[in-house]
Coordinates of C-alpha atoms and ligand atoms in Angstrom, one line a residue:
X1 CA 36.5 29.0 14.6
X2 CA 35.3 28.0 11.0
X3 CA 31.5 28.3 10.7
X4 CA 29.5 26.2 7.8
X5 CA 26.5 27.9 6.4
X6 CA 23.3 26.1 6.5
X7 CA 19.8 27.0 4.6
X8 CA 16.6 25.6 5.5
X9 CA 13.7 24.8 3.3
X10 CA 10.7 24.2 5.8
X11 CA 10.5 25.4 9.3
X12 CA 7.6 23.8 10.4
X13 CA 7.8 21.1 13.7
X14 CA 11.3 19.7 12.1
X15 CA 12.4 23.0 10.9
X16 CA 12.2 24.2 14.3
X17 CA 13.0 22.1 16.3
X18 CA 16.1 22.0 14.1
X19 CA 16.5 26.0 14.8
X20 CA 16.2 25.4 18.4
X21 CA 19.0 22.9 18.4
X22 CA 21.6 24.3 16.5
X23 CA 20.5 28.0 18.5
X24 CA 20.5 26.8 22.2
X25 CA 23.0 23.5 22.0
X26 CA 25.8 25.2 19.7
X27 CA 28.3 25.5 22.5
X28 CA 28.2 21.5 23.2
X29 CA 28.1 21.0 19.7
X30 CA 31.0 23.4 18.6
X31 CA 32.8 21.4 21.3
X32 CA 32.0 18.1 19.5
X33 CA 32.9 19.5 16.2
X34 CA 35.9 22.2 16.3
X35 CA 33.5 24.3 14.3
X36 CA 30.0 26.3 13.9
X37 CA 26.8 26.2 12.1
X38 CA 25.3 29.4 11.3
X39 CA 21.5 28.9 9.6
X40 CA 22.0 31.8 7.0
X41 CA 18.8 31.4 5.3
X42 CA 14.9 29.5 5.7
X43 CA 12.2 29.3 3.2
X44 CA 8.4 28.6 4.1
X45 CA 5.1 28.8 2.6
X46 CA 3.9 31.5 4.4
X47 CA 6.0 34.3 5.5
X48 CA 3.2 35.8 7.6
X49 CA 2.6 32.8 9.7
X50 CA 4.0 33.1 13.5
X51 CA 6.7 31.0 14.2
X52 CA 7.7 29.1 17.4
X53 CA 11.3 30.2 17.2
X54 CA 13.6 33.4 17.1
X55 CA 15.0 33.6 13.3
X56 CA 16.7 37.0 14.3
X57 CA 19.6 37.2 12.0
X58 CA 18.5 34.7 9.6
X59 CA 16.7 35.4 6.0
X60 CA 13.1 34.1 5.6
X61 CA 11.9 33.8 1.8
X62 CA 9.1 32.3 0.3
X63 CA 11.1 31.4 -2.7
X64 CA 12.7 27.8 -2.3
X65 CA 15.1 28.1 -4.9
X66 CA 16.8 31.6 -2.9
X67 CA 18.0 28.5 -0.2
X68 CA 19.1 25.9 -3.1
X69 CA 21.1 28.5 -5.1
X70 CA 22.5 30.7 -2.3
X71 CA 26.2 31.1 -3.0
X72 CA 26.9 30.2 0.9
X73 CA 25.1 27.9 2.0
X74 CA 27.3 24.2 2.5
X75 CA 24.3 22.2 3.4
X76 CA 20.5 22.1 2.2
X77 CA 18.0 20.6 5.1
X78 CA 14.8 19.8 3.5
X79 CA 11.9 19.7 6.2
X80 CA 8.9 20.8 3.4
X81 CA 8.1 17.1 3.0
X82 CA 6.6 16.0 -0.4
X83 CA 8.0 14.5 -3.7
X84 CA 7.5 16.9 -6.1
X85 CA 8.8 20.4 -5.9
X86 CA 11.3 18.9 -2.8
X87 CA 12.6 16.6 -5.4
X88 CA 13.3 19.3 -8.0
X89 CA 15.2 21.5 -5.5
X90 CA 17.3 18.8 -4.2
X91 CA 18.5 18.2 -7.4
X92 CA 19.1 21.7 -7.9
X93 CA 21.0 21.9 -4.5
X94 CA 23.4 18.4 -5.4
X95 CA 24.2 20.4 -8.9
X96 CA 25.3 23.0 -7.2
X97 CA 27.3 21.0 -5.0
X98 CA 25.9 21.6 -2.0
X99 CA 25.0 18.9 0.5
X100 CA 21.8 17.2 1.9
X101 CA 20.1 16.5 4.8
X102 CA 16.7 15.2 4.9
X103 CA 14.2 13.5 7.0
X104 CA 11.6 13.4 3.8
X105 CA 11.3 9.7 3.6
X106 CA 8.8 9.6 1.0
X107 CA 11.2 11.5 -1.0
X108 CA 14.0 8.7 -0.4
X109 CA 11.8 5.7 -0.9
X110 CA 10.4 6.6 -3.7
X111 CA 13.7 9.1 -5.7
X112 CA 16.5 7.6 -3.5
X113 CA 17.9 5.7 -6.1
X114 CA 17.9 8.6 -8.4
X115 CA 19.4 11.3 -6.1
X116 CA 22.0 9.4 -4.4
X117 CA 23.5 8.2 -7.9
X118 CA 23.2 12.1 -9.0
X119 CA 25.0 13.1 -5.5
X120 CA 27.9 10.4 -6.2
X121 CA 27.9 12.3 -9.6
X122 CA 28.4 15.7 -8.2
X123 CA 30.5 14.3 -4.9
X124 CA 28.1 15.4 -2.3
X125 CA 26.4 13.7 0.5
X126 CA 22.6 13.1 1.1
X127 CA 21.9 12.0 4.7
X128 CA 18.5 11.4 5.9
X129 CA 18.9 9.8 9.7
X130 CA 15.3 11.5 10.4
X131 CA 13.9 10.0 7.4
X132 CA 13.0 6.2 9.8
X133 CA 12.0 6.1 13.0
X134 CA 12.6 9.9 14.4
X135 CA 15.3 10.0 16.8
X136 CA 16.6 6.7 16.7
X137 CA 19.6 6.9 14.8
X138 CA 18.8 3.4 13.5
X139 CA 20.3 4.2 9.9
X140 CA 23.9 4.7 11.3
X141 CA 23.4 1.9 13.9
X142 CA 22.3 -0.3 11.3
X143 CA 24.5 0.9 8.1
X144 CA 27.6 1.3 10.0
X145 CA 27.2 -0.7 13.2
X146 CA 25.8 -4.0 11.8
X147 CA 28.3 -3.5 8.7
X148 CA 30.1 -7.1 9.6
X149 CA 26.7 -9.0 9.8
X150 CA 24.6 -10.2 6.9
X151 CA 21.5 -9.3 8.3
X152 CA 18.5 -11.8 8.1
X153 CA 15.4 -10.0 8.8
X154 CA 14.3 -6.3 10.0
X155 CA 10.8 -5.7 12.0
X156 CA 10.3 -2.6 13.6
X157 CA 7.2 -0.6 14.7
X158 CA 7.8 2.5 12.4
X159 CA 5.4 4.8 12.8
X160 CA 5.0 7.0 15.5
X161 CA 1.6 8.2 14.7
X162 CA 0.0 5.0 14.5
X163 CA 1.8 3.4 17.5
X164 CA 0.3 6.3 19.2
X165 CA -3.4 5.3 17.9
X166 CA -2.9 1.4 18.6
X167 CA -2.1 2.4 22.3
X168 CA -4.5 5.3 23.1
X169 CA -7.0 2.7 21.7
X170 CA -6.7 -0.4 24.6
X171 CA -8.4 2.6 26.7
X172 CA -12.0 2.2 27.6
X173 CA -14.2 4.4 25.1
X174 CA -11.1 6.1 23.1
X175 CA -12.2 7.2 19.5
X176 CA -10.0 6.7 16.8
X177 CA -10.4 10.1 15.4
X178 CA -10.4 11.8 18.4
X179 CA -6.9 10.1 18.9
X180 CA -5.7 11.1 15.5
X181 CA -6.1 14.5 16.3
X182 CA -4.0 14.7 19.4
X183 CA -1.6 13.1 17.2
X184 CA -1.7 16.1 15.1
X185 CA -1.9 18.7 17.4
X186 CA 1.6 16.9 19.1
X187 CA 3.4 17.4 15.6
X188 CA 3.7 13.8 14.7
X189 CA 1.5 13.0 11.9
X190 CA 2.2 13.6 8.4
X191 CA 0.5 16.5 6.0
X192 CA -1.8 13.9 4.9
X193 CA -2.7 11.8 8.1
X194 CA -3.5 8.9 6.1
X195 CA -0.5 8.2 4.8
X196 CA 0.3 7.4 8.9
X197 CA -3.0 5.5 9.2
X198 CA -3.0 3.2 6.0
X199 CA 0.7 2.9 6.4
X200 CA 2.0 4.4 3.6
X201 CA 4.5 6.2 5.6
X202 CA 5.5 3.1 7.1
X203 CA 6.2 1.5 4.1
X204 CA 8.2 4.0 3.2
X205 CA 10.6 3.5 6.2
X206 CA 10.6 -0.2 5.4
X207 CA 11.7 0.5 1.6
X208 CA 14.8 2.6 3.1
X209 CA 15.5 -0.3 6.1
X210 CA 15.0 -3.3 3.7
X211 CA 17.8 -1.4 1.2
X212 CA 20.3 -0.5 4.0
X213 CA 19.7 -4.2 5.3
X214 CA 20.2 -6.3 2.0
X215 CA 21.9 -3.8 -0.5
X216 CA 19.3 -3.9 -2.6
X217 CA 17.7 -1.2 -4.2
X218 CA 14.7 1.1 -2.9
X219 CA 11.6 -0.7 -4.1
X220 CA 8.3 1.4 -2.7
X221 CA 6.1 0.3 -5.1
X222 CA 6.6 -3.7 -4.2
X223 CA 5.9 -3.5 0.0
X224 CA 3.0 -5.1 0.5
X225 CA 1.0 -2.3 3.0
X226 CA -2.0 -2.7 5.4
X227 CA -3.0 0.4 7.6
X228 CA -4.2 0.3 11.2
X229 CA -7.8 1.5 10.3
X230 CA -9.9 -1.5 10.2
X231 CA -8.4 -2.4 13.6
X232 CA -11.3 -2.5 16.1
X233 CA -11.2 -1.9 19.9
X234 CA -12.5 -5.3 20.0
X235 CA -9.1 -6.5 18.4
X236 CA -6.9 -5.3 20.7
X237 CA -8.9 -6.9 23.5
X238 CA -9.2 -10.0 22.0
X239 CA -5.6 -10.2 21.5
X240 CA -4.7 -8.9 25.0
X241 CA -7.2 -11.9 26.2
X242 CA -4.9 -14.4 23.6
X243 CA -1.7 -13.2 25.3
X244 CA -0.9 -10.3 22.2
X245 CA -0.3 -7.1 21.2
X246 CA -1.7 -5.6 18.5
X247 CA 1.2 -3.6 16.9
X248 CA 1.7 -2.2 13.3
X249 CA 5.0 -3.4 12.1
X250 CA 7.1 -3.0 8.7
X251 CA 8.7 -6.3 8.3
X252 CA 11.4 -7.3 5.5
X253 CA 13.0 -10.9 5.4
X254 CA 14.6 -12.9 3.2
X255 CA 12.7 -15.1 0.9
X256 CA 13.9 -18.3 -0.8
X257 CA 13.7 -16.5 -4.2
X258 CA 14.1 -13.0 -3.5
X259 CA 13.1 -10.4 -0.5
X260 CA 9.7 -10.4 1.3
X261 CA 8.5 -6.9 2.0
X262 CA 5.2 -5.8 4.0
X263 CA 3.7 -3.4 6.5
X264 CA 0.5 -4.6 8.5
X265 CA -1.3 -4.2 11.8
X266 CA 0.2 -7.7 13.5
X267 CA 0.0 -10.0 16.8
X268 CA 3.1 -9.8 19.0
X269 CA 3.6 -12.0 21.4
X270 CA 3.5 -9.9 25.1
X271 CA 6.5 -11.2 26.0
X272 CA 8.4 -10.3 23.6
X273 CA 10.2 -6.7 23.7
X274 CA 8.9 -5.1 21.0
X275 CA 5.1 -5.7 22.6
X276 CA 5.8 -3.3 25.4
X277 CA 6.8 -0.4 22.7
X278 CA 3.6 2.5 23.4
X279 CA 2.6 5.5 22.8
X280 CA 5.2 7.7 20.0
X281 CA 7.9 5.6 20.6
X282 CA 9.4 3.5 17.5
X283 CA 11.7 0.4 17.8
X284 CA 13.6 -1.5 15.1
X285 CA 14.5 -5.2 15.8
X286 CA 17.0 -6.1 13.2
X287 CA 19.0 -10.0 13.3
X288 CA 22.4 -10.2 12.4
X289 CA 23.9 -13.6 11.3
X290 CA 26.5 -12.4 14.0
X291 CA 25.4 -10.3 16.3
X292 CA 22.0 -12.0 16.6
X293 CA 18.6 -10.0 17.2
X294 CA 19.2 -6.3 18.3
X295 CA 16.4 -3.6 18.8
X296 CA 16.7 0.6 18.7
X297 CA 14.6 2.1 20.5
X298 CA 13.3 5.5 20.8
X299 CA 10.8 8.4 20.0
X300 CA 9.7 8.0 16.5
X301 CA 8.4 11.9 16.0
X302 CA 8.2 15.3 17.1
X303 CA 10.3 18.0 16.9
X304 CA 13.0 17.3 19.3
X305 CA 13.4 13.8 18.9
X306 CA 13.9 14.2 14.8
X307 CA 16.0 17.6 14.8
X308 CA 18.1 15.9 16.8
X309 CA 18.8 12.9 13.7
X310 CA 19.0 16.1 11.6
X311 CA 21.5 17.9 13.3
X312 CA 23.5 15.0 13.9
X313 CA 23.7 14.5 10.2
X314 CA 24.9 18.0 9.6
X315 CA 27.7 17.2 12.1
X316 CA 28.5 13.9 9.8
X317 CA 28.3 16.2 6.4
X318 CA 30.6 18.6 8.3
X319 CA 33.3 15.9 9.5
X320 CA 33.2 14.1 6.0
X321 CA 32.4 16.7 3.0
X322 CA 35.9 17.8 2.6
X323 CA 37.3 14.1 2.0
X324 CA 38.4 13.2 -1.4
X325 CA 35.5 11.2 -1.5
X326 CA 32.8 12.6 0.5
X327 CA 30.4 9.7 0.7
X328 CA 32.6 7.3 2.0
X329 CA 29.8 5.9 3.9
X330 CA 27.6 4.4 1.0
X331 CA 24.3 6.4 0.8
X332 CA 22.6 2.4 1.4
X333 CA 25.5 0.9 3.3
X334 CA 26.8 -1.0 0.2
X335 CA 28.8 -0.4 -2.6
X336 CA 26.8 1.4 -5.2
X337 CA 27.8 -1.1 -7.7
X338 CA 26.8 -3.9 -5.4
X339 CA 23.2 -2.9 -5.1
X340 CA 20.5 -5.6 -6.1
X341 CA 17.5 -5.1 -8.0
X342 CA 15.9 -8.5 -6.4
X343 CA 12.9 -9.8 -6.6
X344 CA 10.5 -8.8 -3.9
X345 CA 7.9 -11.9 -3.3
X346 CA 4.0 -11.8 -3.3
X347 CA 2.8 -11.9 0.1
X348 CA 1.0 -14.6 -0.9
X349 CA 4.3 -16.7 -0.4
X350 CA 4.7 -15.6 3.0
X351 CA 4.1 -18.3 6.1
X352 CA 2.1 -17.3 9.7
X353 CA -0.1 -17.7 12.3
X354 CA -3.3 -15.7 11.8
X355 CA -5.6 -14.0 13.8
X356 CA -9.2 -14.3 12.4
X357 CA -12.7 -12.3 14.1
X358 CA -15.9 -13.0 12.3
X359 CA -19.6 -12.3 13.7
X360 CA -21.5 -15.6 13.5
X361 CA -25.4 -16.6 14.3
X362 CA -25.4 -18.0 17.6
X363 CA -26.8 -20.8 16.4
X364 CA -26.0 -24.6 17.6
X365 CA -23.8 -26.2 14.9
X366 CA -21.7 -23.3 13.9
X367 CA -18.6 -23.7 15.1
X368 CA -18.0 -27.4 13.3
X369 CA -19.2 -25.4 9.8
X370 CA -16.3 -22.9 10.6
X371 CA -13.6 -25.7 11.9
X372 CA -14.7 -27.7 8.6
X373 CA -14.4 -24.5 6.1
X374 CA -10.3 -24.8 7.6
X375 CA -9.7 -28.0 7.8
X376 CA -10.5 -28.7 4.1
X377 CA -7.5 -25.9 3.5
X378 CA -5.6 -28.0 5.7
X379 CA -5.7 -25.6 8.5
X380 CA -5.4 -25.9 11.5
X381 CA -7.2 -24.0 14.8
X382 CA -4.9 -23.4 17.6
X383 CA -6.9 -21.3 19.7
X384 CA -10.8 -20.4 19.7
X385 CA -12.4 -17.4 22.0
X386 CA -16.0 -16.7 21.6
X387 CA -18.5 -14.3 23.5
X388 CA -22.4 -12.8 22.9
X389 CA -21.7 -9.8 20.7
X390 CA -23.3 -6.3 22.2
X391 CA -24.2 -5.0 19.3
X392 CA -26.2 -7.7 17.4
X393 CA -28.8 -10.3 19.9
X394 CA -28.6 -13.0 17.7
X395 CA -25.0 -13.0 16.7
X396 CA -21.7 -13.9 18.6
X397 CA -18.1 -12.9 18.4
X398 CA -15.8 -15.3 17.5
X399 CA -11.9 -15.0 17.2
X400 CA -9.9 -17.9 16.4
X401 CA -5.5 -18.2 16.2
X402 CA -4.5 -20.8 12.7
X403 CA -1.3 -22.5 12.8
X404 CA 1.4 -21.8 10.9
X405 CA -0.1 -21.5 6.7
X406 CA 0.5 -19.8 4.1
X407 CA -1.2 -16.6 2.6
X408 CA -2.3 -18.3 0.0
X409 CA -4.1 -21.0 2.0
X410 CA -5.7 -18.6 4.4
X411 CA -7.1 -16.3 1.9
X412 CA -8.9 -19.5 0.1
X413 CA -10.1 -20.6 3.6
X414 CA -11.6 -17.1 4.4
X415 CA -13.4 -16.8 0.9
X416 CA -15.3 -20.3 1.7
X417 CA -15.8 -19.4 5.4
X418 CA -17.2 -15.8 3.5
X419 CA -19.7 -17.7 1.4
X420 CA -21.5 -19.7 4.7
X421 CA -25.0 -18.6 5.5
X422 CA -23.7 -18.4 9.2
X423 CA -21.3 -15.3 9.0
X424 CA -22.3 -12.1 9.4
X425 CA -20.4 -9.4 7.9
X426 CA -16.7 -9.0 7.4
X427 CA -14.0 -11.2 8.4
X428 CA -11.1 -9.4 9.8
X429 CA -7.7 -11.3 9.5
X430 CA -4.3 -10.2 11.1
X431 CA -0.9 -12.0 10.6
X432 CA 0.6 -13.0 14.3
X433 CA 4.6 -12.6 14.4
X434 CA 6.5 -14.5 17.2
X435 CA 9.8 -12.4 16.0
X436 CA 12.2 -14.8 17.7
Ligands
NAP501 P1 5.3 20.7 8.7 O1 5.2 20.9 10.2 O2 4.1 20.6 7.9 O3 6.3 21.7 8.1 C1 6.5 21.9 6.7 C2 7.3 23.2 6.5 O4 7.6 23.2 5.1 C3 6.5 24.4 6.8 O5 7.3 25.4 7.4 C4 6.0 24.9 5.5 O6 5.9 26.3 5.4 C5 7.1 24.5 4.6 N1 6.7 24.3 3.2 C6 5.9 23.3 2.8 N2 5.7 23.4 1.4 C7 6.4 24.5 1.0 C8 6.6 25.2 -0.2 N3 6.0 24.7 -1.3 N4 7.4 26.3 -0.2 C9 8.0 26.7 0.9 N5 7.9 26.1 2.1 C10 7.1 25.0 2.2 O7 6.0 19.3 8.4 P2 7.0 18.5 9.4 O8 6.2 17.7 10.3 O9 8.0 19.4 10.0 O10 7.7 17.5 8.4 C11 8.6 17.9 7.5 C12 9.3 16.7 6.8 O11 9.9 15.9 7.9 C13 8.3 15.8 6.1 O12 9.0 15.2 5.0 C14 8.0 14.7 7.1 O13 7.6 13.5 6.5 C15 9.3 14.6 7.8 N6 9.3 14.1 9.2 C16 8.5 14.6 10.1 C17 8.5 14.1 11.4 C18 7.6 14.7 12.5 O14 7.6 14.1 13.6 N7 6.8 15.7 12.2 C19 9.4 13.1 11.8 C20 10.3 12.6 10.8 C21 10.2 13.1 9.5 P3 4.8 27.1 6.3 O15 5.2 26.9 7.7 O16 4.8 28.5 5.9 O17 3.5 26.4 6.0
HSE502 N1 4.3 10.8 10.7 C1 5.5 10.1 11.1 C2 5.2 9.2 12.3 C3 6.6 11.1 11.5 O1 4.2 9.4 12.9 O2 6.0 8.3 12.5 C4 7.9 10.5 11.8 O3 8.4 9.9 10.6

């Protein structure tokens, strides 16, 4: 049986779990294939550091370019993460024709454009399943499966780390940091934790969704991003009391003059699917003109849930890379001479419901100076909740649902209802999405 040489760079929770895979599942996988995978080579940081699997038989360096330049290795996996050096040695690996597999989405959103043009180049592949939501192999479903639809809008919750957070939170006394930390501990947060928490990691996922959806080009630097920080455990109670969810979702839609593009904590509906998605687990809603609204659902991090993407795109290299034309599934779905560079809209132009929680002075009259500050926006109040807040005597909480505005209109409404003498503090605002 033929055996295709692999090197690693990273072995770290992907990394292994990606050694574990291809060491205890190769017989079911040699079945699937008609071939092996032998992992010749791994390069880490630290070569002293204790690892969590056996890498018997396989060469360990501390020199990343030993894996890019090895004369036998077929297929690069990066797991190091980062956009820098990873960047450098990917293109080092795709001119030396070997092929990639990555679940570095930062690296993708931000340098997809440039290394999949440069693998077309050099007639290589770069897959990077992992890179969005873990183990749901939402890339293929959506790239492949949905190819006969025009697709009209993506939502998803994206980030496992932060779905975590949102649902360890609706328990009585749970501490955000605390939280943050298991997260850690359980291998699903990034290097730099705040890139889950302010959701720059999600808007990297939604840059790589939003491209494979509308064949247009990855554009990280246009998503609009919000992170889940400033959301209070009074938040997710008060939207649980409204009949919501408070979930952190990347959204891309279409926009009458271009793409709209944005990541932010948001208020689901309970009843609708997506509301019920806890703990790690991810899901992707994505609406086909065809198929209509589907959702992928699944673990969104750890070890097992994304080696499992990357092992499954080594299979895909291994069936493909000897065609004439090895990327004969567009690196985005589209032709690469069909790709868009459009216009991604302010998120000013976008249209909701919002959620708005303000501290007031309990004090008779207030109310009517708040429902005036919205109705001279034209605004209208849908839905008003207010209670004695614990922490201050003299002040009460007060959440109210808008109709149906537009940014624009709501952030004017919120700077007057900033400037009255009655409000205490910050306002906190969250967009509501009925995602039907
Ligand atoms: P990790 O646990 O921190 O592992 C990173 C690995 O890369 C470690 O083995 C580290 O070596 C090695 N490394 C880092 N910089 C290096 C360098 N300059 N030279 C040599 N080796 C280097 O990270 P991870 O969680 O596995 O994530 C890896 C990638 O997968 C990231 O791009 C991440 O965004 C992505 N990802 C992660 C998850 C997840 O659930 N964790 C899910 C999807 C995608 P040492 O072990 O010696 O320090
Ligand atoms: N830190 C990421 C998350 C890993 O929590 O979703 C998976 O991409």
């Amino acid at each position: 049986m033929k055996t295709i040489k692999v090197g690693l760079l990273g072995l770290g929770t992907v990394g292994g779990g990606t050694v574990d895979i291809l060491q205890n599942t190769m017989p079911e996988i040699q079945r699937r294939l008609g071939q092996s995978i032998e992992i010749v080579i791994i390069a880490v940081r630290d070569l002293n550091r204790p690892r969590s699997v056996d890498t018997a038989g396989i060469a360990l360096t501390d020199n990343t370019f030993d894996v890019v330049n090895h004369p036998e290795v077929d297929i690069v996996v990066e797991l190091m993460g980062g956009t820098g050096l990873a960047k450098e040695l990917l293109e080092t690996a795709i001119k030396n024709g070997k092929h990639i597999v990555t679940a570095n989405k930062a690296l993708i959103a931000e340098h997809g454009n440039s290394l999949f043009a440069l693998a077309r180049e050099n007639n290589v592949i770069v897959s990077y399943e992992a890179a969005v939501a873990g183990g749901i192999p939402v890339i293929k479903a959506m790239r492949e499966g949905l190819a006969a639809n025009k697709i009209e809008w993506v939502a998803g919750i994206i980030n496992g780390t932060g779905n975590y957070i949102l649902t360890e939170m609706k328990k009585p006394g749970a501490d955000f940091a605390k939280v943050l930390k298991v997260a850690q501990e359980l291998g699903y947060a990034e290097a730099d934790p705040t890139f889950d928490v302010e959701g720059i990691d999600a808007a990297h996922k939604l840059t790589i969704l939003a491209s494979i959806a509308f064949g247009i080009e990855l554009q990280f630097n246009k998503v609009y991003t919000e992170g889940i920080s400033k959301v209070s455990a009074d938040d997710i109670r008060f939207a649980q009391q409204l009949g919501y969810e408070i979930k952190h979702l990347g959204v891309a839609s279409r926009a009458e003059n271009g793409y709209s593009l944005r990541v932010h904590p948001t208020l689901v509906p309970k009843e609708v699917l997506i509301a019920n998605v806890n703990g790690v687990m991810n899901a992707v809603m994505a609406k086909g003109n065809h198929v209509g609204p589907t959702m992928y659902y699944g673990p969104g991090a750890g070890a097992g849930p994304t080696a499992s993407s990357v092992v499954a795109d080594i299979i895909d290299i291994i069936r493909w890379k000897d065609q004439p034309k090895a990327d004969q599934v567009p690196a985005l779905g589209f032709a690469a001479d069909q790709l868009e560079s459009a216009p991604v809209v302010s998120i000013d132009e976008i249209e909701c419901c919002y959620y708005i929680r303000c501290l007031v002075k309990d004090q008779k009259g207030v109310l009517s100076k708040v429902s005036a500050v919205f109705a001279e926006s034209d605004i209208s109040i849908e839905n008003v909740h207010q209670e004695p807040s614990s922490e201050k005597a003299d002040d009460a909480k007060l959440v109210l649902i808008t109709n149906k505005v537009k940014e624009s209109s709501i952030n004017q409404a919120l700077a007057s209802l900033a400037e009255l003498d009655a409000i205490d503090g910050d306002i906190m605002r969250i967009r509501i999405e009925t995602l039907g």
